[in-house]
Short mmCIF file of C-alpha atoms in Angstrom, two decimals:
data_model
loop_
_atom_site.label_atom_id
_atom_site.label_comp_id
_atom_site.label_asym_id
_atom_site.label_seq_id
_atom_site.Cartn_x
_atom_site.Cartn_y
_atom_site.Cartn_z
CA MET A 96 -16.30 15.51 -0.72
CA LYS A 97 -18.61 18.28 -2.12
CA THR A 98 -19.50 17.55 -5.90
CA ILE A 99 -20.08 19.90 -8.95
CA ASP A 100 -23.69 19.55 -8.61
CA GLU A 101 -23.61 21.16 -5.30
CA LEU A 102 -21.46 23.90 -6.80
CA LEU A 103 -23.83 24.27 -9.79
CA ALA A 104 -26.75 24.38 -7.36
CA ASP A 105 -25.42 27.40 -5.72
CA GLY A 106 -24.69 29.21 -9.10
CA VAL A 107 -21.56 29.82 -11.06
CA SER A 108 -22.55 32.44 -13.54
CA GLY A 109 -19.77 34.93 -13.98
CA LYS A 110 -17.38 33.07 -11.67
CA ARG A 111 -13.83 31.91 -12.70
CA VAL A 112 -13.78 28.20 -12.22
CA PHE A 113 -10.55 26.58 -12.30
CA VAL A 114 -10.86 22.92 -13.56
CA ARG A 115 -7.82 20.76 -12.99
CA ALA A 116 -8.29 18.07 -15.73
CA ASP A 117 -6.22 15.54 -17.11
CA LEU A 118 -5.42 16.22 -20.77
CA ASN A 119 -2.30 13.95 -20.77
CA VAL A 120 -3.00 12.63 -24.11
CA PRO A 121 -0.58 10.63 -26.38
CA LEU A 122 0.94 12.70 -29.46
CA ASP A 123 2.28 11.81 -32.54
CA GLY A 124 4.00 15.19 -33.23
CA THR A 125 1.13 17.48 -32.76
CA THR A 126 -1.43 15.07 -33.54
CA ILE A 127 -3.59 13.37 -30.76
CA THR A 128 -3.70 9.59 -31.13
CA ASP A 129 -6.45 9.02 -28.39
CA ASP A 130 -8.29 11.67 -26.92
CA GLY A 131 -10.21 9.77 -24.26
CA ARG A 132 -8.95 11.73 -21.50
CA ILE A 133 -10.38 14.91 -23.14
CA ARG A 134 -13.68 13.34 -23.65
CA ALA A 135 -13.71 12.30 -20.23
CA VAL A 136 -13.71 15.74 -18.73
CA LEU A 137 -16.28 17.08 -21.02
CA PRO A 138 -19.36 16.53 -18.99
CA THR A 139 -17.69 18.70 -16.31
CA VAL A 140 -16.65 21.51 -18.64
CA LYS A 141 -19.86 21.59 -20.64
CA ALA A 142 -22.02 21.77 -17.36
CA LEU A 143 -19.99 24.78 -15.96
CA ALA A 144 -19.97 26.61 -19.44
CA GLU A 145 -23.82 26.11 -19.79
CA ALA A 146 -24.20 27.48 -16.22
CA GLY A 147 -22.33 30.56 -17.26
CA ALA A 148 -18.97 29.94 -15.60
CA LYS A 149 -15.69 31.36 -16.97
CA VAL A 150 -13.89 28.07 -17.14
CA VAL A 151 -10.19 27.63 -16.71
CA VAL A 152 -8.87 24.33 -17.70
CA ALA A 153 -5.60 23.34 -16.67
CA SER A 154 -3.46 20.15 -16.93
CA HIS A 155 -0.05 18.65 -17.26
CA LEU A 156 1.05 16.71 -20.62
CA GLY A 157 4.18 14.45 -20.52
CA ARG A 158 7.12 15.06 -18.32
CA PRO A 159 8.89 18.34 -19.21
CA LYS A 160 11.84 19.62 -16.91
CA GLY A 161 10.08 22.34 -15.24
CA ALA A 162 10.50 24.87 -18.27
CA PRO A 163 8.65 25.42 -21.52
CA ASP A 164 9.07 23.01 -24.10
CA PRO A 165 7.22 23.08 -27.39
CA ALA A 166 6.88 19.16 -27.69
CA PHE A 167 4.65 19.26 -24.53
CA SER A 168 2.37 22.04 -25.37
CA LEU A 169 -1.20 21.59 -24.53
CA ALA A 170 -2.26 23.68 -27.70
CA PRO A 171 -3.34 20.53 -29.39
CA ALA A 172 -5.44 19.27 -26.41
CA ALA A 173 -7.01 23.05 -26.44
CA ALA A 174 -7.89 22.79 -29.90
CA ARG A 175 -9.43 19.27 -29.58
CA LEU A 176 -11.51 20.40 -26.49
CA GLY A 177 -12.76 23.21 -28.44
CA GLU A 178 -13.91 20.71 -31.33
CA LEU A 179 -15.65 18.41 -28.91
CA LEU A 180 -17.49 21.45 -27.15
CA GLY A 181 -18.44 22.89 -30.59
CA SER A 182 -17.02 26.30 -29.35
CA GLU A 183 -13.71 28.05 -29.62
CA VAL A 184 -11.56 27.70 -26.63
CA ALA A 185 -8.96 30.43 -25.63
CA PHE A 186 -5.41 29.14 -25.15
CA ALA A 187 -2.86 31.03 -22.87
CA THR A 188 0.61 30.51 -23.83
CA ASP A 189 2.00 30.40 -20.28
CA THR A 190 0.68 28.92 -16.84
CA VAL A 191 0.52 32.06 -14.74
CA GLY A 192 2.23 34.94 -16.70
CA ASP A 193 1.08 37.73 -18.89
CA SER A 194 -0.77 35.49 -21.34
CA ALA A 195 -2.73 33.35 -18.74
CA ARG A 196 -3.95 36.57 -16.90
CA ALA A 197 -4.86 38.25 -19.84
CA THR A 198 -6.82 35.19 -21.22
CA VAL A 199 -8.70 34.64 -18.06
CA ALA A 200 -9.52 38.31 -17.72
CA GLY A 201 -10.89 38.28 -21.36
CA LEU A 202 -13.16 35.26 -20.70
CA THR A 203 -16.89 36.03 -20.86
CA ASP A 204 -19.59 34.09 -19.13
CA GLY A 205 -19.78 30.59 -20.49
CA GLN A 206 -16.58 30.77 -22.25
CA VAL A 207 -13.75 28.22 -21.63
CA ALA A 208 -9.81 28.68 -21.86
CA VAL A 209 -6.95 26.29 -21.36
CA ILE A 210 -3.70 27.39 -19.84
CA GLU A 211 -0.24 25.90 -20.85
CA ASN A 212 1.13 22.78 -19.45
CA LEU A 213 1.39 22.99 -15.60
CA ARG A 214 4.64 21.27 -15.72
CA PHE A 215 6.33 24.23 -17.55
CA ASN A 216 6.54 25.77 -14.25
CA ALA A 217 9.05 24.02 -11.68
CA GLY A 218 6.54 24.66 -8.71
CA GLU A 219 3.94 22.25 -10.22
CA THR A 220 5.97 19.09 -9.23
CA SER A 221 8.27 20.46 -6.60
CA LYS A 222 9.17 18.47 -3.61
CA ASP A 223 9.50 21.76 -1.65
CA ASP A 224 6.30 22.63 0.06
CA ALA A 225 6.93 26.36 -0.05
CA GLU A 226 7.62 26.32 -3.71
CA ARG A 227 4.44 24.28 -4.54
CA ALA A 228 2.40 26.53 -2.39
CA ALA A 229 3.82 29.71 -4.28
CA PHE A 230 2.78 28.32 -7.62
CA ALA A 231 -0.56 27.39 -6.12
CA ASP A 232 -0.97 31.06 -5.04
CA GLN A 233 -0.56 32.21 -8.45
CA LEU A 234 -2.91 29.75 -9.91
CA ALA A 235 -5.42 30.47 -7.20
CA ALA A 236 -5.25 34.22 -8.45
CA LEU A 237 -6.70 33.20 -11.86
CA ALA A 238 -9.80 31.55 -10.23
CA ASP A 239 -12.75 32.02 -7.60
CA VAL A 240 -13.55 28.25 -7.11
CA TYR A 241 -11.68 25.02 -7.75
CA VAL A 242 -12.99 21.82 -9.34
CA GLY A 243 -10.75 18.51 -9.41
CA ASP A 244 -11.46 16.30 -12.22
CA GLY A 245 -8.12 15.02 -13.26
CA PHE A 246 -8.20 11.68 -11.83
CA GLY A 247 -5.03 10.45 -13.64
CA ALA A 248 -3.08 12.95 -11.34
CA VAL A 249 -4.71 12.55 -8.02
CA HIS A 250 -2.11 10.23 -6.75
CA ARG A 251 0.51 13.06 -7.23
CA LYS A 252 1.28 15.65 -4.56
CA HIS A 253 1.67 18.42 -7.03
CA ALA A 254 0.55 22.21 -6.59
CA SER A 255 -2.53 22.04 -8.90
CA VAL A 256 -3.86 18.64 -7.36
CA PHE A 257 -2.87 18.99 -3.63
CA ASP A 258 -2.21 22.58 -2.72
CA LEU A 259 -4.32 24.55 -4.86
CA PRO A 260 -7.79 23.00 -3.51
CA LYS A 261 -6.94 24.28 -0.11
CA LYS A 262 -6.76 27.79 -1.26
CA LEU A 263 -10.27 27.66 -2.98
CA PRO A 264 -13.70 26.65 -2.47
CA HIS A 265 -13.34 22.97 -3.80
CA TYR A 266 -15.44 20.35 -5.61
CA ALA A 267 -15.04 17.25 -7.15
CA GLY A 268 -16.19 17.03 -10.93
CA TYR A 269 -18.22 14.23 -12.67
CA LEU A 270 -15.14 12.28 -13.61
CA ILE A 271 -13.71 11.95 -10.26
CA ALA A 272 -16.95 11.27 -8.60
CA THR A 273 -17.58 8.55 -11.05
CA GLU A 274 -13.96 7.11 -10.78
CA VAL A 275 -14.13 7.09 -6.85
CA GLY A 276 -17.62 5.45 -6.78
CA VAL A 277 -16.20 2.58 -9.09
CA LEU A 278 -13.20 2.13 -7.02
CA LYS A 279 -15.36 1.79 -3.93
CA LYS A 280 -17.38 -1.10 -5.59
CA LEU A 281 -13.82 -2.88 -6.03
CA THR A 282 -12.70 -2.35 -2.38
CA GLU A 283 -16.00 -1.96 0.03
CA ASP A 284 -18.87 -3.78 -1.51
CA VAL A 285 -17.64 -6.29 -4.10
CA GLN A 286 -19.93 -8.70 -5.67
CA ARG A 287 -18.24 -12.26 -6.03
CA PRO A 288 -16.67 -14.11 -7.92
CA TYR A 289 -14.09 -11.11 -7.93
CA VAL A 290 -11.60 -11.76 -10.53
CA VAL A 291 -8.41 -9.65 -11.19
CA ALA A 292 -6.38 -9.69 -14.33
CA LEU A 293 -3.03 -8.07 -14.18
CA GLY A 294 -0.21 -7.51 -16.84
CA GLY A 295 2.19 -4.92 -18.12
CA ALA A 296 5.90 -4.95 -18.01
CA LYS A 297 7.15 -4.93 -14.39
CA VAL A 298 6.13 -7.22 -11.67
CA SER A 299 7.39 -4.47 -9.09
CA ASP A 300 4.76 -2.11 -10.46
CA LYS A 301 2.06 -4.35 -9.24
CA LEU A 302 3.48 -5.90 -6.04
CA ALA A 303 1.75 -3.52 -3.75
CA VAL A 304 -1.67 -4.25 -5.21
CA ILE A 305 -1.08 -7.90 -5.37
CA ASP A 306 -0.45 -7.73 -1.68
CA GLN A 307 -3.90 -6.23 -0.96
CA LEU A 308 -5.82 -8.29 -3.41
CA LEU A 309 -4.61 -11.74 -1.78
CA GLY A 310 -7.15 -10.75 0.90
CA LYS A 311 -9.67 -9.58 -1.46
CA ALA A 312 -9.83 -11.12 -4.74
CA ASP A 313 -10.99 -14.85 -5.57
CA ARG A 314 -8.77 -15.15 -8.55
CA LEU A 315 -5.66 -13.41 -9.98
CA LEU A 316 -4.82 -13.91 -13.68
CA ILE A 317 -1.20 -12.89 -14.46
CA GLY A 318 0.18 -11.98 -17.87
CA GLY A 319 2.26 -9.56 -19.76
CA GLY A 320 6.02 -9.13 -19.09
CA MET A 321 5.26 -9.58 -15.15
CA ALA A 322 4.23 -13.11 -15.79
CA TYR A 323 7.88 -14.25 -16.51
CA THR A 324 8.90 -13.42 -12.90
CA PHE A 325 6.37 -15.57 -11.59
CA LEU A 326 7.20 -18.51 -14.00
CA LYS A 327 10.92 -18.17 -12.90
CA ALA A 328 9.76 -18.33 -9.41
CA LYS A 329 8.43 -21.67 -10.30
CA GLY A 330 11.57 -22.73 -11.60
CA TYR A 331 10.83 -22.38 -15.27
CA GLU A 332 13.37 -21.39 -17.75
CA VAL A 333 12.20 -17.92 -19.19
CA GLY A 334 14.92 -17.26 -21.76
CA ILE A 335 15.51 -13.51 -22.37
CA SER A 336 11.91 -12.58 -21.38
CA LEU A 337 11.38 -9.66 -19.20
CA LEU A 338 12.62 -10.75 -15.64
CA GLN A 339 13.03 -9.07 -12.35
CA GLU A 340 15.24 -11.54 -10.53
CA ASP A 341 15.21 -9.39 -7.34
CA GLN A 342 11.43 -9.76 -7.00
CA ILE A 343 11.60 -13.64 -7.26
CA PRO A 344 11.51 -13.96 -3.36
CA VAL A 345 8.47 -11.70 -2.87
CA VAL A 346 6.77 -13.50 -5.83
CA LYS A 347 7.42 -16.93 -4.28
CA GLU A 348 5.96 -15.69 -1.00
CA TYR A 349 3.01 -14.33 -2.70
CA MET A 350 2.25 -17.51 -4.39
CA GLU A 351 2.52 -19.29 -1.09
CA ARG A 352 0.00 -16.89 0.46
CA ALA A 353 -2.19 -17.26 -2.26
CA GLU A 354 -2.38 -21.11 -1.94
CA LYS A 355 -2.84 -20.77 1.72
CA SER A 356 -5.57 -18.15 1.60
CA GLY A 357 -7.63 -19.93 -1.11
CA VAL A 358 -6.84 -17.20 -3.88
CA GLU A 359 -6.54 -18.89 -7.25
CA LEU A 360 -3.54 -17.51 -8.89
CA VAL A 361 -3.50 -18.35 -12.49
CA LEU A 362 -0.11 -18.19 -14.74
CA PRO A 363 0.19 -18.73 -18.34
CA VAL A 364 0.44 -22.21 -19.76
CA ASP A 365 1.73 -21.34 -23.09
CA VAL A 366 3.25 -18.30 -24.58
CA LEU A 367 4.41 -16.84 -27.95
CA VAL A 368 8.12 -16.51 -28.10
CA SER A 369 10.58 -15.11 -30.55
CA THR A 370 14.42 -14.22 -30.88
CA GLU A 371 13.69 -10.58 -31.65
CA PHE A 372 11.42 -7.95 -30.29
CA PRO A 373 8.80 -6.73 -33.05
CA ASP A 374 9.07 -3.47 -34.97
CA LEU A 375 6.45 -1.31 -33.63
CA LYS A 376 6.61 1.32 -36.26
CA THR A 377 6.48 -0.61 -39.29
CA LYS A 378 4.42 -3.40 -37.76
CA ALA A 379 6.16 -5.76 -39.98
CA PRO A 380 5.14 -9.43 -39.60
CA ALA A 381 6.86 -10.98 -36.71
CA THR A 382 8.50 -14.48 -36.54
CA TYR A 383 7.49 -16.49 -33.47
CA THR A 384 6.39 -19.81 -32.25
CA THR A 385 4.02 -21.05 -29.44
CA VAL A 386 5.62 -23.07 -26.48
CA ASP A 387 4.39 -24.47 -23.19
CA ALA A 388 5.08 -21.90 -20.46
CA ASP A 389 7.74 -24.35 -18.90
CA ALA A 390 9.53 -24.91 -22.07
CA ILE A 391 10.76 -21.38 -23.44
CA PRO A 392 14.15 -21.64 -25.18
CA ALA A 393 16.96 -19.96 -23.57
CA ASP A 394 17.54 -17.53 -26.44
CA GLN A 395 14.03 -16.63 -26.92
CA GLU A 396 11.69 -14.01 -25.32
CA GLY A 397 7.93 -14.35 -24.48
CA LEU A 398 5.81 -11.53 -25.97
CA ASP A 399 2.31 -12.62 -25.60
CA ILE A 400 0.12 -15.28 -23.74
CA GLY A 401 -0.72 -18.22 -26.03
CA PRO A 402 -3.81 -19.61 -27.37
CA LYS A 403 -4.40 -22.29 -24.74
CA THR A 404 -3.74 -19.47 -22.13
CA ARG A 405 -6.11 -17.18 -23.76
CA GLU A 406 -8.88 -19.76 -23.51
CA LEU A 407 -8.00 -20.62 -19.97
CA TYR A 408 -8.19 -16.88 -18.90
CA ALA A 409 -11.62 -16.37 -20.78
CA SER A 410 -13.10 -19.36 -18.76
CA LYS A 411 -11.43 -17.96 -15.49
CA LEU A 412 -13.40 -14.54 -16.22
CA ALA A 413 -16.82 -16.17 -17.50
CA ASP A 414 -18.30 -16.54 -14.09
CA ALA A 415 -17.12 -13.29 -12.70
CA ALA A 416 -19.34 -11.04 -10.93
CA THR A 417 -16.60 -8.21 -10.37
CA VAL A 418 -13.40 -7.87 -12.84
CA PHE A 419 -10.67 -5.50 -12.69
CA TRP A 420 -8.12 -5.42 -15.46
CA ASN A 421 -5.15 -3.64 -15.63
CA GLY A 422 -2.13 -4.26 -17.96
CA PRO A 423 -1.98 -5.79 -21.29
CA MET A 424 -1.21 -9.55 -21.70
CA GLY A 425 1.50 -8.88 -24.39
CA VAL A 426 3.09 -6.33 -26.85
CA PHE A 427 -0.50 -5.38 -27.96
CA GLU A 428 0.99 -2.43 -30.21
CA HIS A 429 2.10 -5.13 -32.68
CA PRO A 430 -0.68 -7.24 -34.22
CA ASP A 431 1.04 -10.48 -33.93
CA TYR A 432 1.24 -10.31 -30.20
CA ALA A 433 -2.36 -8.56 -29.56
CA GLY A 434 -4.14 -11.74 -29.32
CA GLY A 435 -3.83 -12.07 -25.55
CA THR A 436 -4.92 -8.84 -24.68
CA ARG A 437 -7.80 -9.02 -27.25
CA ALA A 438 -8.95 -12.22 -25.53
CA VAL A 439 -9.14 -10.50 -22.10
CA ALA A 440 -10.82 -7.64 -23.31
CA GLN A 441 -13.32 -9.86 -25.44
CA ALA A 442 -13.94 -11.75 -22.18
CA LEU A 443 -14.69 -8.63 -20.33
CA VAL A 444 -17.12 -7.57 -23.00
CA GLU A 445 -19.05 -10.96 -22.82
CA SER A 446 -19.12 -10.80 -18.99
CA LYS A 447 -22.46 -10.40 -17.24
CA GLY A 448 -20.62 -8.97 -14.26
CA PHE A 449 -19.36 -5.37 -13.45
CA THR A 450 -16.00 -4.89 -15.46
CA VAL A 451 -13.54 -2.31 -14.79
CA VAL A 452 -10.53 -1.37 -17.28
CA GLY A 453 -7.89 0.12 -14.91
CA GLY A 454 -6.63 2.96 -17.06
CA GLY A 455 -3.25 3.11 -18.64
CA ASP A 456 -1.99 0.78 -21.34
CA SER A 457 -5.30 -1.27 -20.80
CA ALA A 458 -7.41 1.68 -21.85
CA ALA A 459 -5.21 2.37 -24.70
CA ALA A 460 -5.56 -1.22 -25.82
CA VAL A 461 -9.34 -1.26 -25.85
CA ARG A 462 -9.36 1.61 -28.04
CA THR A 463 -6.42 0.41 -30.22
CA LEU A 464 -8.16 -3.03 -30.83
CA GLY A 465 -11.37 -1.43 -31.87
CA PHE A 466 -13.52 -2.28 -28.93
CA ASP A 467 -16.68 -0.39 -27.98
CA GLU A 468 -16.13 1.56 -24.91
CA ASN A 469 -19.46 1.18 -23.69
CA ALA A 470 -19.39 -2.38 -23.74
CA PHE A 471 -17.27 -2.37 -20.38
CA GLY A 472 -18.56 -1.11 -17.10
CA HIS A 473 -15.98 1.37 -16.66
CA ILE A 474 -12.92 2.43 -18.47
CA SER A 475 -10.62 4.31 -15.82
CA THR A 476 -8.66 7.50 -16.76
CA GLY A 477 -5.93 6.71 -14.42
CA GLY A 478 -4.07 3.68 -14.23
CA GLY A 479 -1.43 4.63 -11.49
CA ALA A 480 -4.28 6.08 -9.54
CA SER A 481 -6.59 3.27 -9.70
CA LEU A 482 -3.78 1.01 -8.39
CA GLU A 483 -2.69 3.18 -5.79
CA TYR A 484 -6.31 3.40 -4.54
CA LEU A 485 -6.63 -0.48 -4.70
CA GLU A 486 -3.29 -0.65 -2.66
CA GLY A 487 -5.18 1.23 0.13
CA LYS A 488 -2.95 4.51 -0.24
CA THR A 489 -4.24 7.93 0.47
CA LEU A 490 -4.32 9.80 -2.70
CA PRO A 491 -3.23 13.57 -2.21
CA GLY A 492 -5.56 14.88 -4.96
CA LEU A 493 -8.65 13.14 -3.13
CA ALA A 494 -7.56 14.03 0.25
CA ALA A 495 -7.43 17.78 -0.65
CA LEU A 496 -11.03 17.51 -2.04
CA GLU A 497 -12.23 15.94 1.05
CA ASP A 498 -11.01 18.59 3.41
#
């Protein structure tokens, strides 16, 4: 995989460089609530602009239906990118139409432009190879060189991620190079003890990575909504907690495999339960009780790991040489149920090992709860991409850059 440093060494002054970024930031109306993904691509964009390239930044945002939708415009992200760069960023109001062509044609050396949401064109996400390739041809006409730096999208076989790099000289940006380097530390040269903390809502989202980790990790800590399927598999009552009954047989098999292979599988010993889900808009105080994990009332829902579990998980993380964490331990968006997620994050901060926060809700939680991002070894920008890499899958966006 050729890197941006090789591209810069060859010289980019006057060249149109297409940067596939991940500007898929959370929005409240038109207000960005977390600009972490924009800041992540800054080193690549800055280096290219300072070297005199005409930088064309492209990304998706949300899930529009293959047509323009103002609710998913990249205009706020373009404005924020300009603020962070300290210079005006041009914005094209379409992807490959008149505005995009004119905006790119008007760029001067060292100037940056953002084109509108790639998913406003159905060709970006099409499962039809010819339709995707046709859109990639239109994008290729806007540039001389391709730089892939949208790690959060490399697991997608989309036109700008998979097809476009094949049509232009292509290089990996700084973010992708960093992310891949970190993932290799989690798969190829792991320092032990290796502890993985997994949370989030659905156990089905994590089954494939658990399958892989049962042969690699020393300990697996399970929290979040997915924990209740494990507790149910042990024969416990889980009330109205999140539960995937159809996954219980697989979970039982994994628990047996963990025991046979010497992998320590750690489940909650107590949980916070309530008869109602908290109001995440008003953040009104919640009514809850703490019960042992084998004593969840039939009419109540588990919403966070309890204080004994927080202490247990912190102790299981304390001696780790390598930690990977993906998925919150509870409904962290509400202050009354953020304690479990905060405890795991704090344990990573205090760890002397190499700590990786695996993107997605975990990365959002770290920022929401006010942790210093520099206190972690690495915070990934791609939760889904990280998990698929750990599952051993070939990621289309990385494969395209390696050709």
